[in-house]
Amino acid sequence: MHAVQCENCLKWRVIDTQDEFEEIRYKFIEQPFHCSQKANCSCNDPADIEYDSSRTWVIDKPNLPKTPQGFRRSLVLRKNYSKFDAYYFTPTGEKLRTRTEITSYLKDHPECKDISATNFDFASPKIMRDTIPEDVEQKDSVSANKKAKMTQDDI
């Protein structure tokens, strides 16, 4: 699930697709989100979702580049909820873990000539600690390498 907060009323609005969310996030500093940007929605309407501990919330950095067409950004939450790891999947399904792998892939695939490595960002969203389930054992780096898969739809 993707949500964004209205600059005016501070209500949370659910965004239907990852693509639409990335578009809003990409322009967020220059064009903050307002309820009126969502179809049939205004600040007078109740919030779509409330910030609470019924789910784990994460906050993405504003103005991250939108994932290039044909690629897919995937976030994997570590088992101890310490952070997310960002990966990109290519149009051919190959998983890219680093900027170096992105650069090599783009170099080896001339059909991607209009795409730059700067179009990819491995920044990890900030996990809101007050929404982490109480039963999650939060260890330091010992278990940080163990990961629990969580898709964008789970966020």
JSON list of C-alpha atoms in Angstrom, two decimals:
[
{"chain": "A", "resi": 1, "resn": "MET", "atom": "CA", "xyz": [0.00, 0.00, 0.00]},
{"chain": "A", "resi": 2, "resn": "HIS", "atom": "CA", "xyz": [1.19, 3.51, -0.78]},
{"chain": "A", "resi": 3, "resn": "ALA", "atom": "CA", "xyz": [-0.01, 6.62, 1.01]},
{"chain": "A", "resi": 4, "resn": "VAL", "atom": "CA", "xyz": [0.88, 10.29, 0.97]},
{"chain": "A", "resi": 5, "resn": "GLN", "atom": "CA", "xyz": [0.05, 13.09, 3.38]},
{"chain": "A", "resi": 6, "resn": "CYS", "atom": "CA", "xyz": [-1.76, 16.24, 2.25]},
{"chain": "A", "resi": 7, "resn": "GLU", "atom": "CA", "xyz": [0.27, 19.39, 2.83]},
{"chain": "A", "resi": 8, "resn": "ASN", "atom": "CA", "xyz": [-2.88, 21.37, 3.79]},
{"chain": "A", "resi": 9, "resn": "CYS", "atom": "CA", "xyz": [-4.97, 19.11, 6.04]},
{"chain": "A", "resi": 10, "resn": "LEU", "atom": "CA", "xyz": [-2.29, 16.51, 6.94]},
{"chain": "A", "resi": 11, "resn": "LYS", "atom": "CA", "xyz": [-4.68, 13.65, 6.15]},
{"chain": "A", "resi": 12, "resn": "TRP", "atom": "CA", "xyz": [-3.26, 10.48, 4.64]},
{"chain": "A", "resi": 13, "resn": "ARG", "atom": "CA", "xyz": [-4.45, 9.49, 1.18]},
{"chain": "A", "resi": 14, "resn": "VAL", "atom": "CA", "xyz": [-3.99, 6.02, -0.29]},
{"chain": "A", "resi": 15, "resn": "ILE", "atom": "CA", "xyz": [-2.36, 6.08, -3.71]},
{"chain": "A", "resi": 16, "resn": "ASP", "atom": "CA", "xyz": [-3.60, 3.36, -6.06]},
{"chain": "A", "resi": 17, "resn": "THR", "atom": "CA", "xyz": [-0.41, 2.36, -7.87]},
{"chain": "A", "resi": 18, "resn": "GLN", "atom": "CA", "xyz": [3.33, 2.31, -7.26]},
{"chain": "A", "resi": 19, "resn": "ASP", "atom": "CA", "xyz": [3.78, 4.25, -10.49]},
{"chain": "A", "resi": 20, "resn": "GLU", "atom": "CA", "xyz": [1.46, 7.04, -9.32]},
{"chain": "A", "resi": 21, "resn": "PHE", "atom": "CA", "xyz": [3.16, 7.09, -5.89]},
{"chain": "A", "resi": 22, "resn": "GLU", "atom": "CA", "xyz": [6.61, 7.38, -7.49]},
{"chain": "A", "resi": 23, "resn": "GLU", "atom": "CA", "xyz": [5.41, 10.27, -9.66]},
{"chain": "A", "resi": 24, "resn": "ILE", "atom": "CA", "xyz": [4.14, 12.15, -6.56]},
{"chain": "A", "resi": 25, "resn": "ARG", "atom": "CA", "xyz": [7.32, 11.34, -4.60]},
{"chain": "A", "resi": 26, "resn": "TYR", "atom": "CA", "xyz": [9.55, 12.47, -7.49]},
{"chain": "A", "resi": 27, "resn": "LYS", "atom": "CA", "xyz": [7.99, 15.97, -7.54]},
{"chain": "A", "resi": 28, "resn": "PHE", "atom": "CA", "xyz": [7.16, 16.25, -3.83]},
{"chain": "A", "resi": 29, "resn": "ILE", "atom": "CA", "xyz": [9.39, 19.19, -2.86]},
{"chain": "A", "resi": 30, "resn": "GLU", "atom": "CA", "xyz": [8.41, 21.34, -5.85]},
{"chain": "A", "resi": 31, "resn": "GLN", "atom": "CA", "xyz": [4.79, 20.16, -5.90]},
{"chain": "A", "resi": 32, "resn": "PRO", "atom": "CA", "xyz": [3.66, 19.01, -2.44]},
{"chain": "A", "resi": 33, "resn": "PHE", "atom": "CA", "xyz": [0.65, 16.70, -2.44]},
{"chain": "A", "resi": 34, "resn": "HIS", "atom": "CA", "xyz": [-2.86, 18.09, -1.88]},
{"chain": "A", "resi": 35, "resn": "CYS", "atom": "CA", "xyz": [-6.06, 16.10, -1.49]},
{"chain": "A", "resi": 36, "resn": "SER", "atom": "CA", "xyz": [-7.47, 17.73, -4.63]},
{"chain": "A", "resi": 37, "resn": "GLN", "atom": "CA", "xyz": [-4.83, 15.88, -6.71]},
{"chain": "A", "resi": 38, "resn": "LYS", "atom": "CA", "xyz": [-6.69, 12.65, -6.01]},
{"chain": "A", "resi": 39, "resn": "ALA", "atom": "CA", "xyz": [-9.86, 12.10, -8.05]},
{"chain": "A", "resi": 40, "resn": "ASN", "atom": "CA", "xyz": [-13.08, 12.96, -6.22]},
{"chain": "A", "resi": 41, "resn": "CYS", "atom": "CA", "xyz": [-11.20, 13.94, -3.06]},
{"chain": "A", "resi": 42, "resn": "SER", "atom": "CA", "xyz": [-10.90, 17.08, -0.95]},
{"chain": "A", "resi": 43, "resn": "CYS", "atom": "CA", "xyz": [-9.57, 18.07, 2.46]},
{"chain": "A", "resi": 44, "resn": "ASN", "atom": "CA", "xyz": [-13.18, 17.91, 3.71]},
{"chain": "A", "resi": 45, "resn": "ASP", "atom": "CA", "xyz": [-13.27, 14.13, 3.17]},
{"chain": "A", "resi": 46, "resn": "PRO", "atom": "CA", "xyz": [-12.20, 11.79, 5.97]},
{"chain": "A", "resi": 47, "resn": "ALA", "atom": "CA", "xyz": [-8.66, 10.40, 5.76]},
{"chain": "A", "resi": 48, "resn": "ASP", "atom": "CA", "xyz": [-8.25, 7.24, 3.67]},
{"chain": "A", "resi": 49, "resn": "ILE", "atom": "CA", "xyz": [-6.02, 5.71, 6.33]},
{"chain": "A", "resi": 50, "resn": "GLU", "atom": "CA", "xyz": [-4.89, 6.67, 9.82]},
{"chain": "A", "resi": 51, "resn": "TYR", "atom": "CA", "xyz": [-1.33, 6.60, 11.06]},
{"chain": "A", "resi": 52, "resn": "ASP", "atom": "CA", "xyz": [-1.32, 3.97, 13.81]},
{"chain": "A", "resi": 53, "resn": "SER", "atom": "CA", "xyz": [0.48, 0.79, 14.84]},
{"chain": "A", "resi": 54, "resn": "SER", "atom": "CA", "xyz": [-1.93, -1.56, 13.04]},
{"chain": "A", "resi": 55, "resn": "ARG", "atom": "CA", "xyz": [0.72, -1.71, 10.29]},
{"chain": "A", "resi": 56, "resn": "THR", "atom": "CA", "xyz": [4.38, -0.80, 10.00]},
{"chain": "A", "resi": 57, "resn": "TRP", "atom": "CA", "xyz": [4.81, 2.63, 8.44]},
{"chain": "A", "resi": 58, "resn": "VAL", "atom": "CA", "xyz": [7.81, 3.80, 6.45]},
{"chain": "A", "resi": 59, "resn": "ILE", "atom": "CA", "xyz": [8.56, 7.22, 5.06]},
{"chain": "A", "resi": 60, "resn": "ASP", "atom": "CA", "xyz": [10.31, 7.47, 1.70]},
{"chain": "A", "resi": 61, "resn": "LYS", "atom": "CA", "xyz": [12.64, 10.34, 0.93]},
{"chain": "A", "resi": 62, "resn": "PRO", "atom": "CA", "xyz": [11.06, 12.99, -1.29]},
{"chain": "A", "resi": 63, "resn": "ASN", "atom": "CA", "xyz": [12.23, 13.60, -4.84]},
{"chain": "A", "resi": 64, "resn": "LEU", "atom": "CA", "xyz": [13.71, 10.15, -5.43]},
{"chain": "A", "resi": 65, "resn": "PRO", "atom": "CA", "xyz": [13.85, 9.50, -9.17]},
{"chain": "A", "resi": 66, "resn": "LYS", "atom": "CA", "xyz": [10.92, 7.66, -10.66]},
{"chain": "A", "resi": 67, "resn": "THR", "atom": "CA", "xyz": [11.84, 4.08, -11.62]},
{"chain": "A", "resi": 68, "resn": "PRO", "atom": "CA", "xyz": [12.55, 3.96, -15.38]},
{"chain": "A", "resi": 69, "resn": "GLN", "atom": "CA", "xyz": [9.86, 2.34, -17.51]},
{"chain": "A", "resi": 70, "resn": "GLY", "atom": "CA", "xyz": [10.29, -1.42, -17.76]},
{"chain": "A", "resi": 71, "resn": "PHE", "atom": "CA", "xyz": [12.23, -1.64, -14.49]},
{"chain": "A", "resi": 72, "resn": "ARG", "atom": "CA", "xyz": [10.71, -2.38, -11.09]},
{"chain": "A", "resi": 73, "resn": "ARG", "atom": "CA", "xyz": [11.96, -1.20, -7.69]},
{"chain": "A", "resi": 74, "resn": "SER", "atom": "CA", "xyz": [11.61, -3.72, -4.89]},
{"chain": "A", "resi": 75, "resn": "LEU", "atom": "CA", "xyz": [12.12, -3.18, -1.17]},
{"chain": "A", "resi": 76, "resn": "VAL", "atom": "CA", "xyz": [12.99, -6.05, 1.14]},
{"chain": "A", "resi": 77, "resn": "LEU", "atom": "CA", "xyz": [12.49, -5.54, 4.87]},
{"chain": "A", "resi": 78, "resn": "ARG", "atom": "CA", "xyz": [15.10, -7.10, 7.12]},
{"chain": "A", "resi": 79, "resn": "LYS", "atom": "CA", "xyz": [13.70, -9.57, 9.65]},
{"chain": "A", "resi": 80, "resn": "ASN", "atom": "CA", "xyz": [14.70, -7.36, 12.56]},
{"chain": "A", "resi": 81, "resn": "TYR", "atom": "CA", "xyz": [13.01, -4.33, 10.97]},
{"chain": "A", "resi": 82, "resn": "SER", "atom": "CA", "xyz": [16.33, -2.45, 11.01]},
{"chain": "A", "resi": 83, "resn": "LYS", "atom": "CA", "xyz": [16.02, -1.25, 7.40]},
{"chain": "A", "resi": 84, "resn": "PHE", "atom": "CA", "xyz": [14.92, -2.00, 3.86]},
{"chain": "A", "resi": 85, "resn": "ASP", "atom": "CA", "xyz": [17.22, -3.10, 1.08]},
{"chain": "A", "resi": 86, "resn": "ALA", "atom": "CA", "xyz": [16.36, -1.70, -2.34]},
{"chain": "A", "resi": 87, "resn": "TYR", "atom": "CA", "xyz": [16.74, -3.73, -5.51]},
{"chain": "A", "resi": 88, "resn": "TYR", "atom": "CA", "xyz": [15.79, -3.17, -9.13]},
{"chain": "A", "resi": 89, "resn": "PHE", "atom": "CA", "xyz": [14.46, -5.75, -11.54]},
{"chain": "A", "resi": 90, "resn": "THR", "atom": "CA", "xyz": [15.24, -5.24, -15.22]},
{"chain": "A", "resi": 91, "resn": "PRO", "atom": "CA", "xyz": [12.76, -5.70, -18.07]},
{"chain": "A", "resi": 92, "resn": "THR", "atom": "CA", "xyz": [14.32, -9.16, -18.52]},
{"chain": "A", "resi": 93, "resn": "GLY", "atom": "CA", "xyz": [13.80, -10.05, -14.83]},
{"chain": "A", "resi": 94, "resn": "GLU", "atom": "CA", "xyz": [17.44, -9.71, -13.74]},
{"chain": "A", "resi": 95, "resn": "LYS", "atom": "CA", "xyz": [17.88, -8.50, -10.13]},
{"chain": "A", "resi": 96, "resn": "LEU", "atom": "CA", "xyz": [20.30, -5.59, -9.72]},
{"chain": "A", "resi": 97, "resn": "ARG", "atom": "CA", "xyz": [21.64, -4.89, -6.23]},
{"chain": "A", "resi": 98, "resn": "THR", "atom": "CA", "xyz": [24.12, -2.03, -6.69]},
{"chain": "A", "resi": 99, "resn": "ARG", "atom": "CA", "xyz": [24.77, 1.05, -8.78]},
{"chain": "A", "resi": 100, "resn": "THR", "atom": "CA", "xyz": [27.73, -0.81, -10.33]},
{"chain": "A", "resi": 101, "resn": "GLU", "atom": "CA", "xyz": [25.40, -3.59, -11.49]},
{"chain": "A", "resi": 102, "resn": "ILE", "atom": "CA", "xyz": [23.01, -0.96, -12.89]},
{"chain": "A", "resi": 103, "resn": "THR", "atom": "CA", "xyz": [25.84, 0.72, -14.81]},
{"chain": "A", "resi": 104, "resn": "SER", "atom": "CA", "xyz": [27.02, -2.62, -16.26]},
{"chain": "A", "resi": 105, "resn": "TYR", "atom": "CA", "xyz": [23.50, -3.60, -17.26]},
{"chain": "A", "resi": 106, "resn": "LEU", "atom": "CA", "xyz": [22.86, -0.27, -19.00]},
{"chain": "A", "resi": 107, "resn": "LYS", "atom": "CA", "xyz": [26.21, -0.50, -20.81]},
{"chain": "A", "resi": 108, "resn": "ASP", "atom": "CA", "xyz": [25.44, -4.06, -22.00]},
{"chain": "A", "resi": 109, "resn": "HIS", "atom": "CA", "xyz": [21.91, -3.21, -23.18]},
{"chain": "A", "resi": 110, "resn": "PRO", "atom": "CA", "xyz": [21.91, -0.56, -25.93]},
{"chain": "A", "resi": 111, "resn": "GLU", "atom": "CA", "xyz": [18.09, -0.49, -25.86]},
{"chain": "A", "resi": 112, "resn": "CYS", "atom": "CA", "xyz": [18.50, 1.34, -22.52]},
{"chain": "A", "resi": 113, "resn": "LYS", "atom": "CA", "xyz": [20.62, 4.12, -24.03]},
{"chain": "A", "resi": 114, "resn": "ASP", "atom": "CA", "xyz": [18.24, 6.84, -22.79]},
{"chain": "A", "resi": 115, "resn": "ILE", "atom": "CA", "xyz": [18.45, 5.61, -19.19]},
{"chain": "A", "resi": 116, "resn": "SER", "atom": "CA", "xyz": [21.18, 6.74, -16.80]},
{"chain": "A", "resi": 117, "resn": "ALA", "atom": "CA", "xyz": [22.41, 5.12, -13.59]},
{"chain": "A", "resi": 118, "resn": "THR", "atom": "CA", "xyz": [21.28, 8.34, -11.87]},
{"chain": "A", "resi": 119, "resn": "ASN", "atom": "CA", "xyz": [17.68, 7.27, -12.60]},
{"chain": "A", "resi": 120, "resn": "PHE", "atom": "CA", "xyz": [18.07, 4.62, -9.89]},
{"chain": "A", "resi": 121, "resn": "ASP", "atom": "CA", "xyz": [18.28, 5.23, -6.15]},
{"chain": "A", "resi": 122, "resn": "PHE", "atom": "CA", "xyz": [18.99, 2.67, -3.48]},
{"chain": "A", "resi": 123, "resn": "ALA", "atom": "CA", "xyz": [17.89, 4.93, -0.59]},
{"chain": "A", "resi": 124, "resn": "SER", "atom": "CA", "xyz": [16.09, 3.04, 2.12]},
{"chain": "A", "resi": 125, "resn": "PRO", "atom": "CA", "xyz": [12.80, 4.40, 3.47]},
{"chain": "A", "resi": 126, "resn": "LYS", "atom": "CA", "xyz": [12.81, 5.37, 7.15]},
{"chain": "A", "resi": 127, "resn": "ILE", "atom": "CA", "xyz": [10.96, 2.85, 9.29]},
{"chain": "A", "resi": 128, "resn": "MET", "atom": "CA", "xyz": [8.73, 4.52, 11.84]},
{"chain": "A", "resi": 129, "resn": "ARG", "atom": "CA", "xyz": [9.86, 2.80, 15.05]},
{"chain": "A", "resi": 130, "resn": "ASP", "atom": "CA", "xyz": [6.59, 3.44, 16.89]},
{"chain": "A", "resi": 131, "resn": "THR", "atom": "CA", "xyz": [4.79, 1.19, 14.37]},
{"chain": "A", "resi": 132, "resn": "ILE", "atom": "CA", "xyz": [7.10, -1.85, 14.56]},
{"chain": "A", "resi": 133, "resn": "PRO", "atom": "CA", "xyz": [5.26, -4.82, 16.08]},
{"chain": "A", "resi": 134, "resn": "GLU", "atom": "CA", "xyz": [6.18, -5.38, 19.72]},
{"chain": "A", "resi": 135, "resn": "ASP", "atom": "CA", "xyz": [7.02, -9.06, 19.15]},
{"chain": "A", "resi": 136, "resn": "VAL", "atom": "CA", "xyz": [9.77, -8.23, 16.63]},
{"chain": "A", "resi": 137, "resn": "GLU", "atom": "CA", "xyz": [13.17, -8.96, 18.09]},
{"chain": "A", "resi": 138, "resn": "GLN", "atom": "CA", "xyz": [15.32, -5.99, 17.19]},
{"chain": "A", "resi": 139, "resn": "LYS", "atom": "CA", "xyz": [18.94, -7.06, 17.14]},
{"chain": "A", "resi": 140, "resn": "ASP", "atom": "CA", "xyz": [21.87, -5.14, 15.79]},
{"chain": "A", "resi": 141, "resn": "SER", "atom": "CA", "xyz": [23.98, -6.20, 12.83]},
{"chain": "A", "resi": 142, "resn": "VAL", "atom": "CA", "xyz": [24.10, -9.93, 13.77]},
{"chain": "A", "resi": 143, "resn": "SER", "atom": "CA", "xyz": [20.68, -10.61, 12.29]},
{"chain": "A", "resi": 144, "resn": "ALA", "atom": "CA", "xyz": [20.65, -7.62, 9.96]},
{"chain": "A", "resi": 145, "resn": "ASN", "atom": "CA", "xyz": [21.60, -9.83, 7.03]},
{"chain": "A", "resi": 146, "resn": "LYS", "atom": "CA", "xyz": [18.51, -12.03, 7.43]},
{"chain": "A", "resi": 147, "resn": "LYS", "atom": "CA", "xyz": [15.66, -10.64, 5.41]},
{"chain": "A", "resi": 148, "resn": "ALA", "atom": "CA", "xyz": [11.90, -10.97, 5.35]},
{"chain": "A", "resi": 149, "resn": "LYS", "atom": "CA", "xyz": [10.45, -10.35, 1.93]},
{"chain": "A", "resi": 150, "resn": "MET", "atom": "CA", "xyz": [7.90, -7.57, 1.81]},
{"chain": "A", "resi": 151, "resn": "THR", "atom": "CA", "xyz": [6.55, -6.30, -1.46]},
{"chain": "A", "resi": 152, "resn": "GLN", "atom": "CA", "xyz": [5.71, -2.68, -2.23]},
{"chain": "A", "resi": 153, "resn": "ASP", "atom": "CA", "xyz": [2.03, -3.62, -1.73]},
{"chain": "A", "resi": 154, "resn": "ASP", "atom": "CA", "xyz": [2.75, -4.54, 1.89]},
{"chain": "A", "resi": 155, "resn": "ILE", "atom": "CA", "xyz": [4.16, -1.12, 2.66]}
]
